[in-house]
Short mmCIF file of the C-alpha atoms (twelve columns), coordinates in Angstrom:
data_MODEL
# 
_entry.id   MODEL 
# 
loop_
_atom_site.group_PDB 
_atom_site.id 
_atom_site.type_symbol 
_atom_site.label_atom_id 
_atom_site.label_alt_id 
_atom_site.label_comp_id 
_atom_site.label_asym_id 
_atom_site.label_seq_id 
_atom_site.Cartn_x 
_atom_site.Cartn_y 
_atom_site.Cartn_z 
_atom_site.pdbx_PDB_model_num 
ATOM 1   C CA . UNK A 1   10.486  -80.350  -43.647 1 
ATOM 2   C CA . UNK A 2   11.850  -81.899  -40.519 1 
ATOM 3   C CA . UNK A 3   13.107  -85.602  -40.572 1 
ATOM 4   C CA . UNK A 4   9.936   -87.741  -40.451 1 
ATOM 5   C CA . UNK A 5   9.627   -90.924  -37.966 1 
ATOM 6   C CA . UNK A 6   8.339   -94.446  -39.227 1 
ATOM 7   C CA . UNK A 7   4.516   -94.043  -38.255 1 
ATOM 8   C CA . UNK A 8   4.755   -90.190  -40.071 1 
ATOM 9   C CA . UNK A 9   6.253   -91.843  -42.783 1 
ATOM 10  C CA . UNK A 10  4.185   -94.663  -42.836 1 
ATOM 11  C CA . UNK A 11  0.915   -92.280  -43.121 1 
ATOM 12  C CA . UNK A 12  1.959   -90.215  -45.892 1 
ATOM 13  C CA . UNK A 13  3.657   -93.037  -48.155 1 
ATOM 14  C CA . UNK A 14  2.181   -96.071  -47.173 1 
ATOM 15  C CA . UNK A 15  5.079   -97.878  -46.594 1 
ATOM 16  C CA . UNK A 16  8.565   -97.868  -44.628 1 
ATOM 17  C CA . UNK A 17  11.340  -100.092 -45.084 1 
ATOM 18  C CA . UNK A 18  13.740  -101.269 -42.483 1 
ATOM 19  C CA . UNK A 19  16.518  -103.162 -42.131 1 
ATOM 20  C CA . UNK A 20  16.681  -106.961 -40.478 1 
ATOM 21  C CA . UNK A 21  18.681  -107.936 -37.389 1 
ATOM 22  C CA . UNK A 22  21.303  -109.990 -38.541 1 
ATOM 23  C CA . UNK A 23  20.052  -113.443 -36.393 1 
ATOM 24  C CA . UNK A 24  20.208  -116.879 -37.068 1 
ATOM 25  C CA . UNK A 25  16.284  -116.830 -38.297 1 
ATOM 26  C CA . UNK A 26  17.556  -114.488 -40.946 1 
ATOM 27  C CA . UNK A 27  20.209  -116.505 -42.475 1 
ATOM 28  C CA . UNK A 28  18.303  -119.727 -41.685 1 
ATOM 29  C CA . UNK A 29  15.733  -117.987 -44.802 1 
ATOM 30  C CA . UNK A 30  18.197  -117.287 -46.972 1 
ATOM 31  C CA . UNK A 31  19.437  -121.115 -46.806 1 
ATOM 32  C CA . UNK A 32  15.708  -122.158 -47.034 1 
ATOM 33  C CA . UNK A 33  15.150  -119.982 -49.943 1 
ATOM 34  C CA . UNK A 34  18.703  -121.346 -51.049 1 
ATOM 35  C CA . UNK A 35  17.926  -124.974 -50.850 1 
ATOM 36  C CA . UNK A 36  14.657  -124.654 -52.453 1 
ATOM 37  C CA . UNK A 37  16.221  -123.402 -55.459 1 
ATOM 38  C CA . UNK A 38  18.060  -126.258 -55.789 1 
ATOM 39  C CA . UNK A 39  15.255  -128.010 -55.925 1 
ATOM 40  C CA . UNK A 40  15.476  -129.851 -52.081 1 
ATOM 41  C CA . UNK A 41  11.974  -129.398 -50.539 1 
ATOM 42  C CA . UNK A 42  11.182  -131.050 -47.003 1 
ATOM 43  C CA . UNK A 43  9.482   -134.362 -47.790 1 
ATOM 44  C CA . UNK A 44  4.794   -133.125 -47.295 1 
ATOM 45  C CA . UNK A 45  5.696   -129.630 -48.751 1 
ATOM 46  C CA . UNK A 46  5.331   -128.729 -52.053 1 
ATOM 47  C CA . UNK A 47  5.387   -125.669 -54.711 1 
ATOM 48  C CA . UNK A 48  2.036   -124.954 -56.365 1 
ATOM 49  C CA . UNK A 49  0.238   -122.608 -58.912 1 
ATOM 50  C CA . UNK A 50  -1.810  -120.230 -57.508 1 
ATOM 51  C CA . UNK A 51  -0.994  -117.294 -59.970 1 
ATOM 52  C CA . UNK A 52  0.604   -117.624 -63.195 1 
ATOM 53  C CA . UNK A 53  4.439   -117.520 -63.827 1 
ATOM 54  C CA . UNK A 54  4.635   -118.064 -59.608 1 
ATOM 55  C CA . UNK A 55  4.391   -121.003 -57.390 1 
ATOM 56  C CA . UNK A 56  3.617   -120.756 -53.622 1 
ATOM 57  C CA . UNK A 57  4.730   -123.131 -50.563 1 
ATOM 58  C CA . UNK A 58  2.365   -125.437 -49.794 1 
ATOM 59  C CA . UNK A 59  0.417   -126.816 -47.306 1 
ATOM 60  C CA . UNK A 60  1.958   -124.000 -45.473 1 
ATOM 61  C CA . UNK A 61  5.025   -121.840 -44.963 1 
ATOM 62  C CA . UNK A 62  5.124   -121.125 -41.052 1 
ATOM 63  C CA . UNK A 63  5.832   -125.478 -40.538 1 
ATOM 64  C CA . UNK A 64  8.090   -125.292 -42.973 1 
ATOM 65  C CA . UNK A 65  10.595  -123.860 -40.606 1 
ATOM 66  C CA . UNK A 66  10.248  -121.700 -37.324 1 
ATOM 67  C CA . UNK A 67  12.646  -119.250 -38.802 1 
ATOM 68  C CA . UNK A 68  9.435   -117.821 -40.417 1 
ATOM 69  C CA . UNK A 69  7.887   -116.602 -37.165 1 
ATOM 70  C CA . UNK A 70  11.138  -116.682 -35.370 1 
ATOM 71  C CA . UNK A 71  12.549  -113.351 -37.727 1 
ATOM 72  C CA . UNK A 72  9.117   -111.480 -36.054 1 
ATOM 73  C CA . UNK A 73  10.363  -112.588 -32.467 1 
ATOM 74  C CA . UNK A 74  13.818  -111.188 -33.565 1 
ATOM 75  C CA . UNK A 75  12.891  -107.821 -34.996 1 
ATOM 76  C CA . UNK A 76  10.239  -107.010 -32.569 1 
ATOM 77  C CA . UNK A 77  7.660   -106.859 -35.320 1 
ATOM 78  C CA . UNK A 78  4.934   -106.176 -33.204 1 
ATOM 79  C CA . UNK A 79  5.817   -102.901 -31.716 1 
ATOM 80  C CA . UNK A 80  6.802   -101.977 -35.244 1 
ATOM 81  C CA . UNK A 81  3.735   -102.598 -36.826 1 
ATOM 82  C CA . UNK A 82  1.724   -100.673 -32.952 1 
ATOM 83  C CA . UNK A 83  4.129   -97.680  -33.737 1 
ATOM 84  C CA . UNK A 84  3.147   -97.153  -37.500 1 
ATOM 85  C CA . UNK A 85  -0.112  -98.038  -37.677 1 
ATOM 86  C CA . UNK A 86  -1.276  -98.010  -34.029 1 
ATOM 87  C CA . UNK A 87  -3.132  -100.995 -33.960 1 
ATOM 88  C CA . UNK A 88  -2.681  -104.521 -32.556 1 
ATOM 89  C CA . UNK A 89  -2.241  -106.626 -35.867 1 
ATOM 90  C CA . UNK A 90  -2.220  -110.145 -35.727 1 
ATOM 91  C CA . UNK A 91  -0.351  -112.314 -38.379 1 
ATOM 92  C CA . UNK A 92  -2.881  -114.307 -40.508 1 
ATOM 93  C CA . UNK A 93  -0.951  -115.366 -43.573 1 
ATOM 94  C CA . UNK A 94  2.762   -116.170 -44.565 1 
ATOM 95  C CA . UNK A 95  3.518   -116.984 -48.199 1 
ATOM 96  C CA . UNK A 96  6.796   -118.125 -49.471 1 
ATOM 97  C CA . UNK A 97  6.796   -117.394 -53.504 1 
ATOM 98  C CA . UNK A 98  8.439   -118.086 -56.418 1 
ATOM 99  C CA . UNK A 99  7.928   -116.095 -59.275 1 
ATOM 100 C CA . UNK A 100 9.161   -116.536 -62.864 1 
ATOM 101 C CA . UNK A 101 9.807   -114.957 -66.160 1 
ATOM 102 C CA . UNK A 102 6.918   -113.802 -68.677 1 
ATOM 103 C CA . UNK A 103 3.592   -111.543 -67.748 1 
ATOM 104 C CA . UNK A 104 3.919   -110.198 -63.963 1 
ATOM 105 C CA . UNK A 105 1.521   -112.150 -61.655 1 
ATOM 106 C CA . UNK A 106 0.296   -108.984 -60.416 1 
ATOM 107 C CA . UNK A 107 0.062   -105.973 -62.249 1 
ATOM 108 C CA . UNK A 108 -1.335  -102.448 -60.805 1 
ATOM 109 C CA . UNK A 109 -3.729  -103.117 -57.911 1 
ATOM 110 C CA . UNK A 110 -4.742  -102.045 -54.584 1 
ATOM 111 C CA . UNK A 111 -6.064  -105.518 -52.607 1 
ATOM 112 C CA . UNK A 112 -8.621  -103.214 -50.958 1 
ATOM 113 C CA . UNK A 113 -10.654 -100.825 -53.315 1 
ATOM 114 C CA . UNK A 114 -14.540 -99.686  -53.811 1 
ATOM 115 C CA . UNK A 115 -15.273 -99.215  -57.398 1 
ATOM 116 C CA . UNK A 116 -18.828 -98.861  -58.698 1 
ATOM 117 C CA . UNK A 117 -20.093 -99.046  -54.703 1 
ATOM 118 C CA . UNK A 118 -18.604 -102.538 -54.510 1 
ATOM 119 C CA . UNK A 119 -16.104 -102.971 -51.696 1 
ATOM 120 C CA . UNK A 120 -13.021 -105.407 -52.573 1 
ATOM 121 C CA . UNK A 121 -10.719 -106.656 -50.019 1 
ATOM 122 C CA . UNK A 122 -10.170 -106.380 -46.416 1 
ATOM 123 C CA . UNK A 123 -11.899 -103.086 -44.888 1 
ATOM 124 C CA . UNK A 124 -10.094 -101.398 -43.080 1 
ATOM 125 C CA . UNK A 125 -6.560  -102.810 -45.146 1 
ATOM 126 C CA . UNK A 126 -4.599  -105.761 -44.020 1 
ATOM 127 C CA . UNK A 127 -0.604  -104.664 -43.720 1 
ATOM 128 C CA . UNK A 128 2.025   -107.214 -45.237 1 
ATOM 129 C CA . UNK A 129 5.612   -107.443 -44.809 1 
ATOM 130 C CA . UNK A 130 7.586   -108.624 -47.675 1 
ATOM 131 C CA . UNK A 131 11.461  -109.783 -47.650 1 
ATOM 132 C CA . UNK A 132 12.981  -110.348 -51.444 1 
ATOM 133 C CA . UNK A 133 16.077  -112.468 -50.264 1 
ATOM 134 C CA . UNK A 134 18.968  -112.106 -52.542 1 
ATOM 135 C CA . UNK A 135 20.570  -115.346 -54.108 1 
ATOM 136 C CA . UNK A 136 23.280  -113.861 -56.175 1 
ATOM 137 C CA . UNK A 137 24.206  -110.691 -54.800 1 
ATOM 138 C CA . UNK A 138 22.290  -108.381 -57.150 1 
ATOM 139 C CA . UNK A 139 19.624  -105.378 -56.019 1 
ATOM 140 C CA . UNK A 140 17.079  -106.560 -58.846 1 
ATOM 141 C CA . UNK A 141 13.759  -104.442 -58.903 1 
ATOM 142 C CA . UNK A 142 10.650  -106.375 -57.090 1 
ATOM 143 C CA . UNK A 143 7.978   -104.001 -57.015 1 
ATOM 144 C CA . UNK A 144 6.539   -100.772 -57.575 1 
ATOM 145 C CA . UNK A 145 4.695   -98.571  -55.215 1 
ATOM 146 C CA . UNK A 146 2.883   -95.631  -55.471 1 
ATOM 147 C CA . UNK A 147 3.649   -93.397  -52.254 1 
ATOM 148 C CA . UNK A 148 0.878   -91.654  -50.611 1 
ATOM 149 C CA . UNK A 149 -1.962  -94.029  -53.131 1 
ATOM 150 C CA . UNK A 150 -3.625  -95.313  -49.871 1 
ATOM 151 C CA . UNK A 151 -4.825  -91.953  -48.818 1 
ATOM 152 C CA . UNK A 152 -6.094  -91.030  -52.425 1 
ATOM 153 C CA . UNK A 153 -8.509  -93.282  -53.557 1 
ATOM 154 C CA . UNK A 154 -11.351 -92.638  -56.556 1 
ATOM 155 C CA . UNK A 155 -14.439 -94.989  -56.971 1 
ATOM 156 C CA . UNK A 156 -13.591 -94.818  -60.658 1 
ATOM 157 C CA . UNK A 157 -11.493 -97.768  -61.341 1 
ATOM 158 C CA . UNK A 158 -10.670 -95.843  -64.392 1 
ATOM 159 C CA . UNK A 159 -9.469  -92.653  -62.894 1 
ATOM 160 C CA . UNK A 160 -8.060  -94.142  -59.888 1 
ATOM 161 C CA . UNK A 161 -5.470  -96.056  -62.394 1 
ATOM 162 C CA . UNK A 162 -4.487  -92.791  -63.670 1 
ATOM 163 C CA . UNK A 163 -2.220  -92.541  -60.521 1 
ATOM 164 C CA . UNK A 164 0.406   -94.960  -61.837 1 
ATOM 165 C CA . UNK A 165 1.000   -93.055  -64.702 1 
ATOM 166 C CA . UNK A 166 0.812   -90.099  -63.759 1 
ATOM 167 C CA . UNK A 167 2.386   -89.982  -60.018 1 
ATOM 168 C CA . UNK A 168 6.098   -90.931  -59.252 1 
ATOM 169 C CA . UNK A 169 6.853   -94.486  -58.755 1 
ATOM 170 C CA . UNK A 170 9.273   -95.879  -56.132 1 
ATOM 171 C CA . UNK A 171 11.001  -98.914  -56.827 1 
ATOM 172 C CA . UNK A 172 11.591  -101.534 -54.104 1 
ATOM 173 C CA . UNK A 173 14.793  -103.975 -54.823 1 
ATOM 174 C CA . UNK A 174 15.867  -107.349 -53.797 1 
ATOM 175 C CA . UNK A 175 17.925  -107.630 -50.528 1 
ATOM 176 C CA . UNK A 176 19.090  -109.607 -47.654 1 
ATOM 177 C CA . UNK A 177 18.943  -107.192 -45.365 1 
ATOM 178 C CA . UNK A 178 15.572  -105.155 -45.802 1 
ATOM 179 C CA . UNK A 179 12.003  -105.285 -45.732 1 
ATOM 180 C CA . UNK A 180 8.835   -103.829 -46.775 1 
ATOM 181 C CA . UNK A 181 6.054   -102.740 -44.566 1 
ATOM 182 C CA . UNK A 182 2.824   -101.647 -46.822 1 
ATOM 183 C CA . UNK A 183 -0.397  -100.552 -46.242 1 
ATOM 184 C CA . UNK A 184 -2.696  -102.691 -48.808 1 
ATOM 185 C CA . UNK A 185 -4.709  -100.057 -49.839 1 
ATOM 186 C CA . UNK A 186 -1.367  -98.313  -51.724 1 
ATOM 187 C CA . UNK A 187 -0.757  -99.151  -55.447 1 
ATOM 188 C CA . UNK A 188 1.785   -102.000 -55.923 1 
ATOM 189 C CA . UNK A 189 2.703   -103.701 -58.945 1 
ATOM 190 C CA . UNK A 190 4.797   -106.791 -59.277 1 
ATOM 191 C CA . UNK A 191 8.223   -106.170 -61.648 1 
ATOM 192 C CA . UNK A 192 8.055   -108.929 -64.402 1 
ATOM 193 C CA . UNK A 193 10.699  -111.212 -63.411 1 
ATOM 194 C CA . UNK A 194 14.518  -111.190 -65.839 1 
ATOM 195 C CA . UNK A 195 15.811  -114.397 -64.375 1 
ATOM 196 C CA . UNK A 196 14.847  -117.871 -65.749 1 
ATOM 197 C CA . UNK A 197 15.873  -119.070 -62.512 1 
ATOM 198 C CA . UNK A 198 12.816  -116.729 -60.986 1 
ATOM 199 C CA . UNK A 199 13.183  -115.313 -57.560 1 
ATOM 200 C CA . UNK A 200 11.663  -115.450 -53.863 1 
ATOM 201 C CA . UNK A 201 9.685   -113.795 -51.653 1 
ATOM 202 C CA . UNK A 202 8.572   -114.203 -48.256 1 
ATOM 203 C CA . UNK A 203 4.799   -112.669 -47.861 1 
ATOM 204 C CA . UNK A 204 3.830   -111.766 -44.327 1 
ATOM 205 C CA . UNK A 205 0.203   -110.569 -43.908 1 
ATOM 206 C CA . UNK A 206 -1.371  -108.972 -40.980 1 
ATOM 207 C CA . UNK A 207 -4.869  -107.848 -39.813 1 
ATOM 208 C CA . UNK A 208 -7.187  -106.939 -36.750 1 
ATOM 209 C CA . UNK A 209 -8.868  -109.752 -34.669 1 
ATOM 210 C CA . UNK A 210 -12.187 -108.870 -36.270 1 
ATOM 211 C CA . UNK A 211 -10.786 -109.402 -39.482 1 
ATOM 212 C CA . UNK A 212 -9.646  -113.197 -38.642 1 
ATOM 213 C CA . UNK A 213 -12.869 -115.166 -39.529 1 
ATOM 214 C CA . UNK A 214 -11.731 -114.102 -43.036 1 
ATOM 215 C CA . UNK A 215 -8.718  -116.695 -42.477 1 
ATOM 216 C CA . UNK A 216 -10.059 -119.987 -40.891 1 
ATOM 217 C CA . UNK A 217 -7.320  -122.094 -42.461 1 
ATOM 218 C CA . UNK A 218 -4.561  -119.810 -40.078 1 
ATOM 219 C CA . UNK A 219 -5.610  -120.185 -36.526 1 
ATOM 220 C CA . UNK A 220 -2.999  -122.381 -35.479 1 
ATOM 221 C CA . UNK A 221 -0.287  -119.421 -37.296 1 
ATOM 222 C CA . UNK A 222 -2.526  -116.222 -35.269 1 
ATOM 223 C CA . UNK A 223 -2.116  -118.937 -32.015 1 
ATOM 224 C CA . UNK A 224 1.761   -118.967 -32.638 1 
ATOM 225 C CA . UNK A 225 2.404   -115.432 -33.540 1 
ATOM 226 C CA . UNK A 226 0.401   -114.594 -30.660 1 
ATOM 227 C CA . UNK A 227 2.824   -116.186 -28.443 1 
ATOM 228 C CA . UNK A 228 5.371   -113.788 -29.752 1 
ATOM 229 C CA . UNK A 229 3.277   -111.209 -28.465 1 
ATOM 230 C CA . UNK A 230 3.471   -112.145 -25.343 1 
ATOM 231 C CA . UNK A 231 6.949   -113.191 -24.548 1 
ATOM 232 C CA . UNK A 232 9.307   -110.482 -23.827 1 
ATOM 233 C CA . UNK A 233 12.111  -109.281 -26.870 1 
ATOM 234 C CA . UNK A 234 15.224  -110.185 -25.639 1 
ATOM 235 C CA . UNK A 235 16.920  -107.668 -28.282 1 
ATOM 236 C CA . UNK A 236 15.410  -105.015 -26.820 1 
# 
């Protein structure tokens, strides 16, 4: 088989990962994520439950520092996610987590399935980006994936879970330098966490305009990434 380009790969697996530009957003993360472990939070933030063993920014990640958006700006993120999935997304969500040792926060799932004639999730799928920034220099598994799970889908929860036994699992580690691009819709499961310390990631989620009234609480984020689409890349 011929070498495959992004959106080929992107429909048969589900997912691509790149690398980052090495910017100033990018290292300006990594000394977020850095400072956070050592326990110095900007004064109206804080780090809450929301799943167990994991604790998310809060109110918001996207104030926290413009690095957030600014890495999309950087890495032209927007023709990316045109040339794979050949939509216009728009970014709804960013999450900055935490997660710690003991049962993974997230086992096997797809966040958009129909089982038993009841639709869960976004339909069509949202599409997230997720960076697992490196604090000590070691490529530690993050999550699982199941390649090609998002174009093989049974209304029998049952028999649909089959798939994670049975089909080859690909194993996405920590880095500084890469990212994930997923279709929802794919089987992912979240590695239990080895360090006591835990570890970060930075959650990006994106969807069509329809699919917006489903996030009221991020119109001021869509109103800022939308700016992004409409100012020229200068790395381009």
């Amino acid at each position: 088989m011929p070498e495959l380009n992004d959106a080929q790969k992107y429909y048969l697996n589900g997912f691509v990962q790149k690398q980052w530009r090495e910017t100033p957003a990018l290292t300006q993360i990594i000394n977020c994520v850095r400072a956070l472990s050592a326990g110095q939070i900007k004064p109206g933030f804080s780090l809450d439950t929301k799943y167990k063993n994991s604790r998310d920014l809060r109110p918001n990640v996207n104030d926290y520092d413009p690095a957030f958006l600014q890495i999309l700006a950087d890495n032209d993120i927007p023709h990316l996610l045109k040339e794979v999935t050949g939509e216009d997304l728009l970014l709804t969500h960013i999450q900055l987590r935490i997660s710690y040792p003991g049962a993974t926060y997230m086992d096997w799932h797809r966040d958009t399935h129909i089982y038993g004639g009841k639709i869960i999730g976004n339909v069509p799928p949202v599409h997230k980006i997720i960076f697992y920034p490196e604090l000590v220099g070691d490529n530690i598994p993050k999550l699982k994936v199941i390649a090609g799970s998002q174009r093989r889908q049974f209304s029998h929860q049952i028999i649909d879970l089959l798939q994670t036994q049975l089909c080859r699992r690909t194993v996405i580690k920590s880095s500084n330098s890469d990212f994930l691009l997923f279709n929802t819709a794919m089987f992912h499961a979240v590695v239990p966490e080895p360090s006591q310390t835990g570890s970060w990631r930075v959650i990006y989620s994106f969807a069509r305009a329809f699919q917006t009234v489903n996030y009221d609480d991020s119109q001021t984020l869509i109103e800022k990434y939308q700016k992004i689409l409409n100012t020229p890349n200068a790395n381009n």
